[in-house]
């Protein structure tokens, strides 16, 4: 009887810990993932620059499976198909953490990483470190991302990110900053941002990033 009570209590606690209000786009910032996940059975489709497509499905309220590819402009688009996952592992007050990874069969490219999100969804800081490697290449890469989000209103967000891809065999990269805003409705999310390398880039100010997403619930 005591064991049954403990199991039931743990299940109820897990449901409480993993329940959260979700709005379109909360599972990511502009480029980087967050530790937040969708309710079980829901899904999210996002389109970057009309060329990059991503679909994520919440198998549970703490587990996402996804597939990514380029838009089928040519018959070789299937070579870009990439499978991914995200698994939430920590939810404690305003701290959440999730493991994530990707695998691209063509080229045998894989990555695995962890993202930590601190604060409330509408005002949060995010940090991520990922390891990426081509199976046939001896050089691994590390991907560091840091992001910040604040919501001026219920239907808008301002986001700032820093991304750095580096290798132990190479040095000198200063990374890139991305700044933009998000406007959302009950199911849609629209984002407009600018990306700028921190190394000297001549007259370049920002490269544009346009992203749209739809939340199926």
mmCIF file with all atom_site columns, N, CA and C in Angstrom, residues 110-112 128-134 137-145 162-176 199:
data_model
loop_
_atom_site.group_PDB
_atom_site.id
_atom_site.type_symbol
_atom_site.label_atom_id
_atom_site.label_alt_id
_atom_site.label_comp_id
_atom_site.label_asym_id
_atom_site.label_entity_id
_atom_site.label_seq_id
_atom_site.pdbx_PDB_ins_code
_atom_site.Cartn_x
_atom_site.Cartn_y
_atom_site.Cartn_z
_atom_site.occupancy
_atom_site.B_iso_or_equiv
_atom_site.pdbx_formal_charge
_atom_site.auth_seq_id
_atom_site.auth_comp_id
_atom_site.auth_asym_id
_atom_site.auth_atom_id
_atom_site.pdbx_PDB_model_num
ATOM 1   N N  . UNK A 1 110 ? 26.422 14.112 -36.364 1.00 0.00 ? 110 UNK A N  1
ATOM 2   C CA . UNK A 1 110 ? 25.590 14.070 -35.167 1.00 0.00 ? 110 UNK A CA 1
ATOM 3   C C  . UNK A 1 110 ? 26.015 15.164 -34.201 1.00 0.00 ? 110 UNK A C  1
ATOM 4   N N  . UNK A 1 111 ? 25.075 15.549 -33.351 1.00 0.00 ? 111 UNK A N  1
ATOM 5   C CA . UNK A 1 111 ? 25.364 16.516 -32.306 1.00 0.00 ? 111 UNK A CA 1
ATOM 6   C C  . UNK A 1 111 ? 24.584 16.137 -31.064 1.00 0.00 ? 111 UNK A C  1
ATOM 7   N N  . UNK A 1 112 ? 25.113 16.508 -29.900 1.00 0.00 ? 112 UNK A N  1
ATOM 8   C CA . UNK A 1 112 ? 24.420 16.293 -28.637 1.00 0.00 ? 112 UNK A CA 1
ATOM 9   C C  . UNK A 1 112 ? 24.776 17.452 -27.718 1.00 0.00 ? 112 UNK A C  1
ATOM 10  N N  . UNK A 1 128 ? 23.497 27.187 -23.633 1.00 0.00 ? 128 UNK A N  1
ATOM 11  C CA . UNK A 1 128 ? 23.583 25.856 -24.235 1.00 0.00 ? 128 UNK A CA 1
ATOM 12  C C  . UNK A 1 128 ? 25.008 25.565 -24.676 1.00 0.00 ? 128 UNK A C  1
ATOM 13  N N  . UNK A 1 129 ? 25.397 24.304 -24.512 1.00 0.00 ? 129 UNK A N  1
ATOM 14  C CA . UNK A 1 129 ? 26.678 23.821 -25.010 1.00 0.00 ? 129 UNK A CA 1
ATOM 15  C C  . UNK A 1 129 ? 26.442 22.498 -25.717 1.00 0.00 ? 129 UNK A C  1
ATOM 16  N N  . UNK A 1 130 ? 26.915 22.383 -26.965 1.00 0.00 ? 130 UNK A N  1
ATOM 17  C CA . UNK A 1 130 ? 26.687 21.170 -27.756 1.00 0.00 ? 130 UNK A CA 1
ATOM 18  C C  . UNK A 1 130 ? 27.983 20.712 -28.411 1.00 0.00 ? 130 UNK A C  1
ATOM 19  N N  . UNK A 1 131 ? 28.061 19.420 -28.625 1.00 0.00 ? 131 UNK A N  1
ATOM 20  C CA . UNK A 1 131 ? 29.207 18.781 -29.272 1.00 0.00 ? 131 UNK A CA 1
ATOM 21  C C  . UNK A 1 131 ? 28.727 18.258 -30.619 1.00 0.00 ? 131 UNK A C  1
ATOM 22  N N  . UNK A 1 132 ? 29.449 18.600 -31.704 1.00 0.00 ? 132 UNK A N  1
ATOM 23  C CA . UNK A 1 132 ? 29.055 18.174 -33.044 1.00 0.00 ? 132 UNK A CA 1
ATOM 24  C C  . UNK A 1 132 ? 30.234 17.515 -33.742 1.00 0.00 ? 132 UNK A C  1
ATOM 25  N N  . UNK A 1 133 ? 29.954 16.444 -34.478 1.00 0.00 ? 133 UNK A N  1
ATOM 26  C CA . UNK A 1 133 ? 31.041 15.727 -35.141 1.00 0.00 ? 133 UNK A CA 1
ATOM 27  C C  . UNK A 1 133 ? 30.541 15.050 -36.403 1.00 0.00 ? 133 UNK A C  1
ATOM 28  N N  . UNK A 1 134 ? 31.376 15.070 -37.424 1.00 0.00 ? 134 UNK A N  1
ATOM 29  C CA . UNK A 1 134 ? 31.185 14.254 -38.607 1.00 0.00 ? 134 UNK A CA 1
ATOM 30  C C  . UNK A 1 134 ? 31.889 12.931 -38.336 1.00 0.00 ? 134 UNK A C  1
ATOM 31  N N  . UNK A 1 137 ? 35.102 12.435 -39.950 1.00 0.00 ? 137 UNK A N  1
ATOM 32  C CA . UNK A 1 137 ? 36.086 13.507 -39.762 1.00 0.00 ? 137 UNK A CA 1
ATOM 33  C C  . UNK A 1 137 ? 36.606 13.446 -38.333 1.00 0.00 ? 137 UNK A C  1
ATOM 34  N N  . UNK A 1 138 ? 37.883 13.650 -38.162 1.00 0.00 ? 138 UNK A N  1
ATOM 35  C CA . UNK A 1 138 ? 38.480 13.571 -36.830 1.00 0.00 ? 138 UNK A CA 1
ATOM 36  C C  . UNK A 1 138 ? 38.262 14.847 -36.022 1.00 0.00 ? 138 UNK A C  1
ATOM 37  N N  . UNK A 1 139 ? 37.823 15.931 -36.658 1.00 0.00 ? 139 UNK A N  1
ATOM 38  C CA . UNK A 1 139 ? 37.708 17.212 -35.968 1.00 0.00 ? 139 UNK A CA 1
ATOM 39  C C  . UNK A 1 139 ? 36.312 17.399 -35.377 1.00 0.00 ? 139 UNK A C  1
ATOM 40  N N  . UNK A 1 140 ? 36.183 17.422 -34.069 1.00 0.00 ? 140 UNK A N  1
ATOM 41  C CA . UNK A 1 140 ? 34.889 17.743 -33.452 1.00 0.00 ? 140 UNK A CA 1
ATOM 42  C C  . UNK A 1 140 ? 34.711 19.253 -33.328 1.00 0.00 ? 140 UNK A C  1
ATOM 43  N N  . UNK A 1 141 ? 33.484 19.681 -33.176 1.00 0.00 ? 141 UNK A N  1
ATOM 44  C CA . UNK A 1 141 ? 33.184 21.096 -33.002 1.00 0.00 ? 141 UNK A CA 1
ATOM 45  C C  . UNK A 1 141 ? 32.349 21.278 -31.739 1.00 0.00 ? 141 UNK A C  1
ATOM 46  N N  . UNK A 1 142 ? 32.551 22.419 -31.096 1.00 0.00 ? 142 UNK A N  1
ATOM 47  C CA . UNK A 1 142 ? 31.746 22.795 -29.943 1.00 0.00 ? 142 UNK A CA 1
ATOM 48  C C  . UNK A 1 142 ? 30.886 23.995 -30.313 1.00 0.00 ? 142 UNK A C  1
ATOM 49  N N  . UNK A 1 143 ? 29.621 23.957 -29.931 1.00 0.00 ? 143 UNK A N  1
ATOM 50  C CA . UNK A 1 143 ? 28.685 25.037 -30.233 1.00 0.00 ? 143 UNK A CA 1
ATOM 51  C C  . UNK A 1 143 ? 28.198 25.628 -28.913 1.00 0.00 ? 143 UNK A C  1
ATOM 52  N N  . UNK A 1 144 ? 28.521 26.884 -28.688 1.00 0.00 ? 144 UNK A N  1
ATOM 53  C CA . UNK A 1 144 ? 28.103 27.584 -27.474 1.00 0.00 ? 144 UNK A CA 1
ATOM 54  C C  . UNK A 1 144 ? 27.055 28.623 -27.840 1.00 0.00 ? 144 UNK A C  1
ATOM 55  N N  . UNK A 1 145 ? 25.952 28.649 -27.093 1.00 0.00 ? 145 UNK A N  1
ATOM 56  C CA . UNK A 1 145 ? 24.881 29.609 -27.349 1.00 0.00 ? 145 UNK A CA 1
ATOM 57  C C  . UNK A 1 145 ? 24.395 30.210 -26.036 1.00 0.00 ? 145 UNK A C  1
ATOM 58  N N  . UNK A 1 162 ? 23.741 34.980 -28.643 1.00 0.00 ? 162 UNK A N  1
ATOM 59  C CA . UNK A 1 162 ? 25.142 34.922 -29.040 1.00 0.00 ? 162 UNK A CA 1
ATOM 60  C C  . UNK A 1 162 ? 25.459 33.479 -29.386 1.00 0.00 ? 162 UNK A C  1
ATOM 61  N N  . UNK A 1 163 ? 26.059 33.251 -30.557 1.00 0.00 ? 163 UNK A N  1
ATOM 62  C CA . UNK A 1 163 ? 26.416 31.902 -31.001 1.00 0.00 ? 163 UNK A CA 1
ATOM 63  C C  . UNK A 1 163 ? 27.892 31.848 -31.363 1.00 0.00 ? 163 UNK A C  1
ATOM 64  N N  . UNK A 1 164 ? 28.544 30.757 -30.955 1.00 0.00 ? 164 UNK A N  1
ATOM 65  C CA . UNK A 1 164 ? 29.953 30.551 -31.260 1.00 0.00 ? 164 UNK A CA 1
ATOM 66  C C  . UNK A 1 164 ? 30.178 29.091 -31.607 1.00 0.00 ? 164 UNK A C  1
ATOM 67  N N  . UNK A 1 165 ? 30.729 28.843 -32.790 1.00 0.00 ? 165 UNK A N  1
ATOM 68  C CA . UNK A 1 165 ? 31.114 27.495 -33.209 1.00 0.00 ? 165 UNK A CA 1
ATOM 69  C C  . UNK A 1 165 ? 32.632 27.461 -33.266 1.00 0.00 ? 165 UNK A C  1
ATOM 70  N N  . UNK A 1 166 ? 33.227 26.548 -32.514 1.00 0.00 ? 166 UNK A N  1
ATOM 71  C CA . UNK A 1 166 ? 34.678 26.508 -32.430 1.00 0.00 ? 166 UNK A CA 1
ATOM 72  C C  . UNK A 1 166 ? 35.183 25.082 -32.425 1.00 0.00 ? 166 UNK A C  1
ATOM 73  N N  . UNK A 1 167 ? 36.439 24.918 -32.760 1.00 0.00 ? 167 UNK A N  1
ATOM 74  C CA . UNK A 1 167 ? 37.087 23.612 -32.766 1.00 0.00 ? 167 UNK A CA 1
ATOM 75  C C  . UNK A 1 167 ? 38.418 23.723 -32.041 1.00 0.00 ? 167 UNK A C  1
ATOM 76  N N  . UNK A 1 168 ? 38.826 22.635 -31.414 1.00 0.00 ? 168 UNK A N  1
ATOM 77  C CA . UNK A 1 168 ? 40.120 22.636 -30.730 1.00 0.00 ? 168 UNK A CA 1
ATOM 78  C C  . UNK A 1 168 ? 41.266 22.740 -31.722 1.00 0.00 ? 168 UNK A C  1
ATOM 79  N N  . UNK A 1 169 ? 40.964 22.520 -33.015 1.00 0.00 ? 169 UNK A N  1
ATOM 80  C CA . UNK A 1 169 ? 41.998 22.587 -34.051 1.00 0.00 ? 169 UNK A CA 1
ATOM 81  C C  . UNK A 1 169 ? 42.068 23.966 -34.699 1.00 0.00 ? 169 UNK A C  1
ATOM 82  N N  . UNK A 1 170 ? 41.080 24.808 -34.385 1.00 0.00 ? 170 UNK A N  1
ATOM 83  C CA . UNK A 1 170 ? 41.025 26.127 -35.004 1.00 0.00 ? 170 UNK A CA 1
ATOM 84  C C  . UNK A 1 170 ? 40.728 27.161 -33.935 1.00 0.00 ? 170 UNK A C  1
ATOM 85  N N  . UNK A 1 171 ? 41.109 28.389 -34.195 1.00 0.00 ? 171 UNK A N  1
ATOM 86  C CA . UNK A 1 171 ? 40.832 29.481 -33.259 1.00 0.00 ? 171 UNK A CA 1
ATOM 87  C C  . UNK A 1 171 ? 40.656 30.768 -34.048 1.00 0.00 ? 171 UNK A C  1
ATOM 88  N N  . UNK A 1 172 ? 40.187 31.779 -33.351 1.00 0.00 ? 172 UNK A N  1
ATOM 89  C CA . UNK A 1 172 ? 40.068 33.073 -34.007 1.00 0.00 ? 172 UNK A CA 1
ATOM 90  C C  . UNK A 1 172 ? 38.648 33.529 -34.228 1.00 0.00 ? 172 UNK A C  1
ATOM 91  N N  . UNK A 1 173 ? 37.667 32.632 -34.185 1.00 0.00 ? 173 UNK A N  1
ATOM 92  C CA . UNK A 1 173 ? 36.288 33.035 -34.390 1.00 0.00 ? 173 UNK A CA 1
ATOM 93  C C  . UNK A 1 173 ? 35.772 33.787 -33.178 1.00 0.00 ? 173 UNK A C  1
ATOM 94  N N  . UNK A 1 174 ? 35.072 34.893 -33.441 1.00 0.00 ? 174 UNK A N  1
ATOM 95  C CA . UNK A 1 174 ? 34.523 35.694 -32.350 1.00 0.00 ? 174 UNK A CA 1
ATOM 96  C C  . UNK A 1 174 ? 33.043 35.438 -32.156 1.00 0.00 ? 174 UNK A C  1
ATOM 97  N N  . UNK A 1 175 ? 32.454 34.614 -33.011 1.00 0.00 ? 175 UNK A N  1
ATOM 98  C CA . UNK A 1 175 ? 31.051 34.292 -32.869 1.00 0.00 ? 175 UNK A CA 1
ATOM 99  C C  . UNK A 1 175 ? 30.135 35.277 -33.575 1.00 0.00 ? 175 UNK A C  1
ATOM 100 N N  . UNK A 1 176 ? 28.844 35.196 -33.270 1.00 0.00 ? 176 UNK A N  1
ATOM 101 C CA . UNK A 1 176 ? 27.839 36.005 -33.952 1.00 0.00 ? 176 UNK A CA 1
ATOM 102 C C  . UNK A 1 176 ? 26.745 36.383 -32.960 1.00 0.00 ? 176 UNK A C  1
ATOM 103 N N  . UNK A 1 199 ? 33.397 39.365 -35.792 1.00 0.00 ? 199 UNK A N  1
ATOM 104 C CA . UNK A 1 199 ? 34.659 39.700 -36.451 1.00 0.00 ? 199 UNK A CA 1
ATOM 105 C C  . UNK A 1 199 ? 34.421 40.819 -37.445 1.00 0.00 ? 199 UNK A C  1
#
